[in-house]
Amino acid sequence: MFNNLRRYRSSRRIKIWNTGAPYKCHLVYLSSNNENHQKINFEDNANIKPSSIKNKVSEFLINLIKQETKLLADALIIRESEIPENNRVTNDVVFEVEYSKLDTKIKEDMERTADTYNKLVLILTYSPIVIHPLIYINFVNHVTTSLQNDTKKMILRRLAYHRKFEECWKIALNSIETLNDVDEYIETMTDELKQNNNLAFGIFELLSACDKIVSNPSLKHTIIETICHSNDLDKDTFFTSLEYKNELDNFETLDALENAKAKYSRSTNPYFRLLYFKRRIELALTADTNCIKSVQVQAAVKDILQNKEIVERQGWISSILSSSYVECLNNDINLIQDAYSISEKPESLFFEHFFEEYSKYGYIRVNDYDFLHILQYLKPKHIKATYLLYKMSFNMNSSQLNSHIINYLTRMILTTKDVDVMTTNIVDSYNLINDDILTSSLVAIFKNSKEHFKLIANKIKGSKGNTNKSKILADFINKIAFNKEENQISFDSLMYILKCFNKSDLASEIVLTLLPKMRKAEIDQNISISFYMYIIQNIRVSSYVLVEMARNFLLKERIFDEKLITEFLSTLLHRVWNKEQIMKRNNREKQSDDFQELFKLASKKERARFHNRIRALGQTLSLLETKETAMVFNTLYKFIFSNSFQFVASDYGKKYIVDSLIEETMRFINKANKETPKAGIIKMRDLLGELCFDSRSVQCALYKYMVEDDPMKCIKLLHTYENNKSYLTNDVMRSIMSGILHSPRLNDKEKLHLFKYFRTELLNLNFKSTIHPSTAVELLNLVISIAEKDPIKSIDSMGWVLDFANKKRIPKSIIAKFARRLKLHQDSLPLSIRKAIINDLDKYK
């Protein structure tokens, strides 16, 4: 009955064929263990519904499979216990050898993992190309708990990848409990064969292993039928392949095999012919002399390669050399390893002739596991052709290529210094190559061919998937620029690199990498000036990078070349604001001052960027010696107010730029001298004396920080210039008042009190000075700060703030912020008072 089972692909269920009239019998399952034979009774009941009979039969079949599986597992355990101790020790030694070859990171991860089960789960997560199958098997054998289903399936996948099909069936049989398990495990293993392009020949070897390992005829039959049906393989073809293999194994000499050559080598089935060539190679490798052996292997290899139907199917090398030991790739791809030396193993002769012939045949294809075989015997002179073979096997589709193999090949290509292959490899497989190997390749290519380097630069610029581009280029620059003398390259070469990456963010990254090295290297100043000028004039780097460059050549290298400084400022301003783009936003025919128009049309982000870059440059200038700062200011002032300055034409715009830069510089000088304010004031005073132009901005900053340090000086200044009132201009007065409002020597109420006293004294001495809107904002911030701390005592101030702000034409957005701040403290006021001011506050929502 069991042999009459048929599997239906669509329903995945078992159909029970009609057995005629109901009957009663006793079935006894016989096994090698004669004790406790179970009897399964089928009762004679003609009224039982067909579905019930099917259920009972299904239950019988499942129990039968469970029993046979358990007995098989027990038998395997018994056989294992009968293995001599010295064999088990040998296996352990091999495991230790293979485990020691693992990448350091993998071993470290394994050491941090708690137990054997979790170690097994962890080792399964790595690419199987870097893990020897014996490591999987060893961990499986030492796991004491039952494996989860997902873990079992992953083990099957890993072992199927390594073509350890017998081990696959041993593990599967130990886990099969239902027919669904059979389906699931078969699907897992065959899917792995498909994923690794190993189905054409691998399916026969999977079936052969099943035939050898599965001892129950019924279960074996079910498995073979399932595999054949789901892969469109005639089971009779498979059984014929077994007969072929047995017959071929009986041939013990090459002469005997050649006499029967016609039957096997002319078969219409490629796998049958492959079995013939496999046996032919095995026998050729056993020849008495090396000379005869070489001739026979050469002839066999040539015949195989001419057999298109075999070698165009991936997996053919692995099938022919299935008994050969395969070395897994070292996952430590940071190590630049030499190619494997040609082994003394017999298989080396196969590949020696393979390498001589295979480039003649364009139809040869291999899969990853074939390639593992090839890599073990690859000579440097064959690297180019081998690389092309691998790429052609996947139709140049880089998404199907194995990153470990590509990295290994790239290391080997590096040893050949073949720039053409190196470049082709990087352009085609850029996203698969490890950063360190890619960096080494870039160095080698750059030193040998600038044109090839340009091709790779274009590839890197256009690449969107790699997020490590900046790091790769930084490492590349570190290896070639200002390194050891023998590796150092010229500034012309550095400029060429920048040119290759121009008009991309990577150009900025390269410049930032170079700047620290410029500081450390002892470089002639003229060369440095030329280098900076080239970048400023020819390379599109960000405004941030331009400021960093200025910080470098002004602060670190102390370069004060006038042309460099003026060219830098002009480029910086144009990089901060794209004038053409901004002016396109203007719809009015009549335009006001060009800078004011730019400022109005610029977005909030663009304005912020302008002030941020000016601020950063001011910070740089504040760190120079006083005479050096004055030298830069004199150079910039002369340039900005000359016809050479093209950024803006109006005096207002030019003055705004100069004043903004001076104010930021003074602010940073004051900030750097917080502990000793008088030192900062002295530096500002000395700077004012070194300037070649009249700078009200420096004067204003000087007075502001003098009053901040000594608030009562504001009154002294009024009396000092009582008879020379024109000296205390509105700008100076504004700076003095700002000094009062920001003085760290006073608390908020003292500031407000001194401010009122200053204003009273100012009017008493007949000075004419109004409160500027910016000063009004500072004053209102102070008043609100006081009101927030004590709202009940500051009710009058709350109402006054908004009225005063409105009269001073302070922007409504700022007034609205004041209103929101005041409203936050309404709840702390008595209800009657809160109602009195709430209407005023609502006007400024």
PDB file of C-alpha atoms in Angstrom, residues 557-666:
ATOM      1  CA  GLU A 557      50.832  78.442   8.032  1.00  0.00           C
ATOM      2  CA  ARG A 558      50.800  82.208   8.640  1.00  0.00           C
ATOM      3  CA  ILE A 559      50.314  83.014   4.962  1.00  0.00           C
ATOM      4  CA  PHE A 560      49.134  86.600   4.388  1.00  0.00           C
ATOM      5  CA  ASP A 561      49.450  86.824   0.624  1.00  0.00           C
ATOM      6  CA  GLU A 562      47.166  89.649  -0.536  1.00  0.00           C
ATOM      7  CA  LYS A 563      46.032  87.969  -3.735  1.00  0.00           C
ATOM      8  CA  LEU A 564      45.209  84.753  -1.880  1.00  0.00           C
ATOM      9  CA  ILE A 565      43.231  86.587   0.821  1.00  0.00           C
ATOM     10  CA  THR A 566      41.205  88.695  -1.627  1.00  0.00           C
ATOM     11  CA  GLU A 567      40.524  85.758  -3.950  1.00  0.00           C
ATOM     12  CA  PHE A 568      39.406  83.751  -0.963  1.00  0.00           C
ATOM     13  CA  LEU A 569      36.912  86.391   0.222  1.00  0.00           C
ATOM     14  CA  SER A 570      35.438  86.907  -3.227  1.00  0.00           C
ATOM     15  CA  THR A 571      34.956  83.169  -3.732  1.00  0.00           C
ATOM     16  CA  LEU A 572      33.547  82.741  -0.238  1.00  0.00           C
ATOM     17  CA  LEU A 573      30.846  85.394  -0.756  1.00  0.00           C
ATOM     18  CA  HIS A 574      29.826  83.972  -4.112  1.00  0.00           C
ATOM     19  CA  ARG A 575      29.733  80.461  -2.635  1.00  0.00           C
ATOM     20  CA  VAL A 576      27.604  81.604   0.314  1.00  0.00           C
ATOM     21  CA  TRP A 577      25.070  83.371  -1.901  1.00  0.00           C
ATOM     22  CA  ASN A 578      24.255  82.369  -5.456  1.00  0.00           C
ATOM     23  CA  LYS A 579      23.479  85.896  -6.661  1.00  0.00           C
ATOM     24  CA  GLU A 580      21.940  84.922  -9.979  1.00  0.00           C
ATOM     25  CA  GLN A 581      19.606  82.431  -8.386  1.00  0.00           C
ATOM     26  CA  ILE A 582      18.570  84.832  -5.619  1.00  0.00           C
ATOM     27  CA  MET A 583      17.950  87.793  -7.970  1.00  0.00           C
ATOM     28  CA  LYS A 584      15.614  85.671 -10.119  1.00  0.00           C
ATOM     29  CA  ARG A 585      13.148  85.879  -7.241  1.00  0.00           C
ATOM     30  CA  ASN A 586      12.750  89.619  -7.809  1.00  0.00           C
ATOM     31  CA  ASN A 587       9.634  90.516  -9.797  1.00  0.00           C
ATOM     32  CA  ARG A 588      10.031  94.278  -9.558  1.00  0.00           C
ATOM     33  CA  GLU A 589      11.523  96.222 -12.455  1.00  0.00           C
ATOM     34  CA  LYS A 590      12.966  98.908 -10.213  1.00  0.00           C
ATOM     35  CA  GLN A 591      15.588  97.683  -7.788  1.00  0.00           C
ATOM     36  CA  SER A 592      16.965  99.378  -4.722  1.00  0.00           C
ATOM     37  CA  ASP A 593      20.512  99.005  -3.402  1.00  0.00           C
ATOM     38  CA  ASP A 594      21.947  95.745  -4.746  1.00  0.00           C
ATOM     39  CA  PHE A 595      23.001  94.356  -1.359  1.00  0.00           C
ATOM     40  CA  GLN A 596      19.755  95.318   0.335  1.00  0.00           C
ATOM     41  CA  GLU A 597      17.888  93.665  -2.508  1.00  0.00           C
ATOM     42  CA  LEU A 598      19.964  90.517  -2.130  1.00  0.00           C
ATOM     43  CA  PHE A 599      19.366  90.489   1.592  1.00  0.00           C
ATOM     44  CA  LYS A 600      15.591  90.885   1.165  1.00  0.00           C
ATOM     45  CA  LEU A 601      15.338  88.142  -1.449  1.00  0.00           C
ATOM     46  CA  ALA A 602      17.632  85.687   0.354  1.00  0.00           C
ATOM     47  CA  SER A 603      15.885  82.952   2.302  1.00  0.00           C
ATOM     48  CA  LYS A 604      16.192  82.657   6.044  1.00  0.00           C
ATOM     49  CA  LYS A 605      18.594  79.749   5.571  1.00  0.00           C
ATOM     50  CA  GLU A 606      20.729  81.734   3.111  1.00  0.00           C
ATOM     51  CA  ARG A 607      20.959  84.712   5.461  1.00  0.00           C
ATOM     52  CA  ALA A 608      21.940  82.434   8.317  1.00  0.00           C
ATOM     53  CA  ARG A 609      24.641  80.857   6.161  1.00  0.00           C
ATOM     54  CA  PHE A 610      26.034  84.302   5.280  1.00  0.00           C
ATOM     55  CA  HIS A 611      26.293  85.350   8.912  1.00  0.00           C
ATOM     56  CA  ASN A 612      27.650  81.956  10.000  1.00  0.00           C
ATOM     57  CA  ARG A 613      30.511  82.133   7.512  1.00  0.00           C
ATOM     58  CA  ILE A 614      31.298  85.740   8.445  1.00  0.00           C
ATOM     59  CA  ARG A 615      31.227  84.707  12.092  1.00  0.00           C
ATOM     60  CA  ALA A 616      33.575  81.777  11.472  1.00  0.00           C
ATOM     61  CA  LEU A 617      36.001  83.994   9.565  1.00  0.00           C
ATOM     62  CA  GLY A 618      35.843  86.576  12.356  1.00  0.00           C
ATOM     63  CA  GLN A 619      36.728  83.899  14.878  1.00  0.00           C
ATOM     64  CA  THR A 620      39.788  82.984  12.794  1.00  0.00           C
ATOM     65  CA  LEU A 621      40.943  86.611  12.563  1.00  0.00           C
ATOM     66  CA  SER A 622      40.460  87.100  16.314  1.00  0.00           C
ATOM     67  CA  LEU A 623      43.085  84.424  16.993  1.00  0.00           C
ATOM     68  CA  LEU A 624      45.817  86.164  15.000  1.00  0.00           C
ATOM     69  CA  GLU A 625      48.315  88.558  16.463  1.00  0.00           C
ATOM     70  CA  THR A 626      47.081  92.151  16.499  1.00  0.00           C
ATOM     71  CA  LYS A 627      49.288  93.279  13.620  1.00  0.00           C
ATOM     72  CA  GLU A 628      48.309  90.219  11.589  1.00  0.00           C
ATOM     73  CA  THR A 629      44.610  90.871  12.138  1.00  0.00           C
ATOM     74  CA  ALA A 630      45.097  94.496  11.093  1.00  0.00           C
ATOM     75  CA  MET A 631      47.035  93.372   8.015  1.00  0.00           C
ATOM     76  CA  VAL A 632      44.135  91.151   6.884  1.00  0.00           C
ATOM     77  CA  PHE A 633      41.561  93.884   7.553  1.00  0.00           C
ATOM     78  CA  ASN A 634      43.586  96.457   5.628  1.00  0.00           C
ATOM     79  CA  THR A 635      43.899  94.051   2.683  1.00  0.00           C
ATOM     80  CA  LEU A 636      40.207  93.227   2.674  1.00  0.00           C
ATOM     81  CA  TYR A 637      39.082  96.862   3.077  1.00  0.00           C
ATOM     82  CA  LYS A 638      41.253  97.972   0.182  1.00  0.00           C
ATOM     83  CA  PHE A 639      39.906  95.145  -1.985  1.00  0.00           C
ATOM     84  CA  ILE A 640      36.240  95.529  -1.068  1.00  0.00           C
ATOM     85  CA  PHE A 641      36.210  99.261  -1.803  1.00  0.00           C
ATOM     86  CA  SER A 642      38.010  98.783  -5.128  1.00  0.00           C
ATOM     87  CA  ASN A 643      36.616  98.154  -8.595  1.00  0.00           C
ATOM     88  CA  SER A 644      37.962  94.604  -8.441  1.00  0.00           C
ATOM     89  CA  PHE A 645      35.290  93.635  -5.935  1.00  0.00           C
ATOM     90  CA  GLN A 646      32.323  92.369  -7.943  1.00  0.00           C
ATOM     91  CA  PHE A 647      30.058  90.820  -5.332  1.00  0.00           C
ATOM     92  CA  VAL A 648      28.140  94.063  -4.630  1.00  0.00           C
ATOM     93  CA  ALA A 649      28.541  97.577  -5.983  1.00  0.00           C
ATOM     94  CA  SER A 650      26.844  99.732  -3.349  1.00  0.00           C
ATOM     95  CA  ASP A 651      28.820 101.347  -0.551  1.00  0.00           C
ATOM     96  CA  TYR A 652      26.125 100.215   1.843  1.00  0.00           C
ATOM     97  CA  GLY A 653      26.697  96.571   0.959  1.00  0.00           C
ATOM     98  CA  LYS A 654      30.474  96.898   1.120  1.00  0.00           C
ATOM     99  CA  LYS A 655      30.284  98.631   4.496  1.00  0.00           C
ATOM    100  CA  TYR A 656      27.881  95.991   5.788  1.00  0.00           C
ATOM    101  CA  ILE A 657      30.310  93.199   4.921  1.00  0.00           C
ATOM    102  CA  VAL A 658      33.323  94.956   6.491  1.00  0.00           C
ATOM    103  CA  ASP A 659      31.421  96.012   9.611  1.00  0.00           C
ATOM    104  CA  SER A 660      29.921  92.537  10.098  1.00  0.00           C
ATOM    105  CA  LEU A 661      33.357  90.932   9.882  1.00  0.00           C
ATOM    106  CA  ILE A 662      34.884  93.470  12.302  1.00  0.00           C
ATOM    107  CA  GLU A 663      32.041  93.120  14.803  1.00  0.00           C
ATOM    108  CA  GLU A 664      32.385  89.337  14.843  1.00  0.00           C
ATOM    109  CA  THR A 665      36.153  89.581  15.215  1.00  0.00           C
ATOM    110  CA  MET A 666      35.812  92.006  18.153  1.00  0.00           C
TER     111      MET A 666
END
